């Protein structure tokens, strides 16, 4: 149907002439293939060759012009997973004159975002690797709006969560397989290729054991805005949170408390909680709350989100379904259960998410430490943790091991064996961990009042010096408040002063409540000091240092 649309909406001959005359134009951001996104005019795709094609003409543009470095290892990552060698993007070059000998191109008029989904079968990967990055890539380039066309080039079928991808734009996303239907040569009038990695917080262990990314750039604010946008698209209203924000009267709080509930997210095929009913009873009794269960096998995704968005606590086995904690209201608790011999500290995608600044979720993990409470599945397929294919010796070693050692992704049989165990949750130890964990639950009020605003630079920093005796001197440093402070209500404003004797490599730090101070201890006559001053709001919001002062006594 799109072919008809395209022919109706753009003048075919004008487009063809533009391609023939101007060729392809590419302008990219990013110094490295790992942080690059490229914008193209007239990027083409040859479905027979399964190659993107760049047509050179006198007015084509290729920036960066990397020459053959374009293949070392690639122009860019097509998925949000960093430098994965199955996710590289490149194109083949041809002179525009070659078009004469090629099938007639079909033009795609939509502004297109071309990307690879990393693992569309797994809900965690769907959100972390695809939906969040695509959502914010589209925010980065304003012409990637609700009318944008998404093209998924990883080559998989729709997968079980395709409806979620449909929420990103009003147009049906295209799969690689479907590009054939558009003819042998299709040309995207305007397209972007690649995904922003700005929102990802986890690395899956391809080069070092899995863990939080080294430099996380996303905060709870962006995750929550994305979550709200998705909920709007799913027509879900988060009743609970708006009430919470509005009401403050005691009786309202009481009423609200009656509505509080716990969600147990259950898995029905693998990594089971064997005594789920008992666990639910224990939770209900302990917290005097309703407990509801959800599972991907039994509810639609929107109805699950609806339930989770009003919950006070989400309890689940480690697994992809826990990504739905991004829909929890602020102040809720995430309780993640781990099977025997799996160390929670080493598998932290959900802990990292819950702990992002501004996510305001309370994370608690529990692990099964009783081997008699685990049910292993050595005879299953290797993907589901079976170990029957291994040497007897290796099988015995794995069976005897009490903790999975650190390992790389993704086919470590000991890891798979342990993570696919079913667990009989020991209720007393579970409640103990939960009660202990809830003691340190940060009050939401505190988190809310704590502002996100950082101080500006202190202004007009000055120093004055005087020499008292041959071995005593004074150094007075003064400054004005940061410009933004006069517009803010800040609970605590302090200043930090660093004093360094020129040529030394250590410095003395001071925290001061006022805007000037005279230092006399450790200040020597006829010496040059370097002095830095910055402002600090509420103990941990650091401002920038003002320009360094050079002060000679
Ligand atoms: N899944 C599920 N119920 C199950 C087992 C898996 O809904 O009993 C879902 C799970 O949420 C994920 C996908 O199936 O989206 C793949 O699960 P897998 O165990 O392979 O991955 P993990 O949950 O460990 O990331």
Tab-separated table of N, CA and C and ligand atoms in Angstrom, residues 121-125 161 266-272 296-297 318-321 350 419-420, ligand 1:
chain	number	residue	atom	x	y	z
A	121	UNK	N	12.393	-10.616	21.067
A	121	UNK	CA	11.636	-11.657	21.783
A	121	UNK	C	11.621	-11.426	23.291
A	122	UNK	N	12.523	-10.588	23.764
A	122	UNK	CA	12.704	-10.456	25.208
A	122	UNK	C	12.310	-9.053	25.646
A	123	UNK	N	11.350	-9.006	26.555
A	123	UNK	CA	10.739	-7.734	26.948
A	123	UNK	C	11.738	-6.718	27.488
A	124	UNK	N	12.724	-7.197	28.237
A	124	UNK	CA	13.724	-6.262	28.758
A	124	UNK	C	14.501	-5.636	27.609
A	125	UNK	N	14.922	-6.477	26.673
A	125	UNK	CA	15.661	-5.975	25.521
A	125	UNK	C	14.787	-5.037	24.682
A	161	UNK	N	6.184	-8.709	20.799
A	161	UNK	CA	5.904	-7.380	21.368
A	161	UNK	C	5.790	-6.303	20.304
A	266	UNK	N	4.283	-13.044	37.779
A	266	UNK	CA	4.672	-14.449	37.785
A	266	UNK	C	5.069	-14.913	36.387
A	267	UNK	N	5.975	-15.870	36.340
A	267	UNK	CA	6.373	-16.515	35.092
A	267	UNK	C	5.705	-17.885	35.090
A	268	UNK	N	5.152	-18.289	33.980
A	268	UNK	CA	4.408	-19.557	33.981
A	268	UNK	C	5.149	-20.705	33.329
A	269	UNK	N	6.248	-20.444	32.634
A	269	UNK	CA	6.926	-21.579	31.993
A	269	UNK	C	8.299	-21.901	32.573
A	270	UNK	N	9.122	-20.891	32.794
A	270	UNK	CA	10.450	-21.170	33.363
A	270	UNK	C	10.726	-20.270	34.560
A	271	UNK	N	11.752	-20.679	35.341
A	271	UNK	CA	12.200	-19.912	36.519
A	271	UNK	C	11.022	-19.629	37.449
A	272	UNK	N	10.344	-20.680	37.817
A	272	UNK	CA	9.090	-20.531	38.564
A	272	UNK	C	9.311	-20.270	40.040
A	296	UNK	N	2.703	-12.402	31.684
A	296	UNK	CA	2.651	-12.089	30.255
A	296	UNK	C	1.815	-13.117	29.502
A	297	UNK	N	1.697	-14.307	30.107
A	297	UNK	CA	0.932	-15.358	29.456
A	297	UNK	C	-0.567	-15.142	29.621
A	318	UNK	N	13.872	-12.763	39.082
A	318	UNK	CA	14.732	-12.107	38.103
A	318	UNK	C	14.261	-12.499	36.701
A	319	UNK	N	14.160	-11.528	35.820
A	319	UNK	CA	13.743	-11.837	34.459
A	319	UNK	C	13.194	-10.605	33.758
A	320	UNK	N	13.053	-10.755	32.440
A	320	UNK	CA	12.727	-9.619	31.583
A	320	UNK	C	11.455	-8.890	32.002
A	321	UNK	N	10.505	-9.629	32.586
A	321	UNK	CA	9.240	-8.991	32.974
A	321	UNK	C	9.455	-7.850	33.967
A	350	UNK	N	17.798	-4.489	36.648
A	350	UNK	CA	16.607	-3.908	37.276
A	350	UNK	C	16.969	-3.098	38.512
A	419	UNK	N	20.179	-20.095	36.373
A	419	UNK	CA	19.158	-19.050	36.262
A	419	UNK	C	17.803	-19.652	35.850
A	420	UNK	N	17.814	-20.843	35.269
A	420	UNK	CA	16.535	-21.472	34.911
A	420	UNK	C	16.015	-22.458	35.953
B	1	LIG	N1	8.760	-15.193	29.775
B	1	LIG	C1	7.510	-15.245	30.322
B	1	LIG	N2	7.166	-16.297	31.125
B	1	LIG	C2	8.018	-17.291	31.402
B	1	LIG	C3	9.311	-17.243	30.844
B	1	LIG	C4	9.643	-16.183	30.027
B	1	LIG	O1	6.701	-14.362	30.097
B	1	LIG	O2	7.651	-18.206	32.129
B	1	LIG	C5	9.140	-14.084	28.902
B	1	LIG	C6	10.155	-13.143	29.560
B	1	LIG	O3	9.528	-12.109	30.275
B	1	LIG	C7	10.922	-12.614	28.385
B	1	LIG	C8	10.900	-13.764	27.409
B	1	LIG	O4	9.798	-14.584	27.781
B	1	LIG	O5	10.283	-11.500	27.801
B	1	LIG	C9	12.193	-14.551	27.395
B	1	LIG	O6	12.433	-15.092	28.678
B	1	LIG	P1	13.872	-15.599	29.109
B	1	LIG	O7	13.740	-16.435	30.322
B	1	LIG	O8	14.546	-16.169	27.916
B	1	LIG	O9	14.681	-14.256	29.421
B	1	LIG	P2	14.879	-13.439	30.791
B	1	LIG	O10	13.535	-13.283	31.414
B	1	LIG	O11	15.820	-14.220	31.624
B	1	LIG	O12	15.454	-12.131	30.338
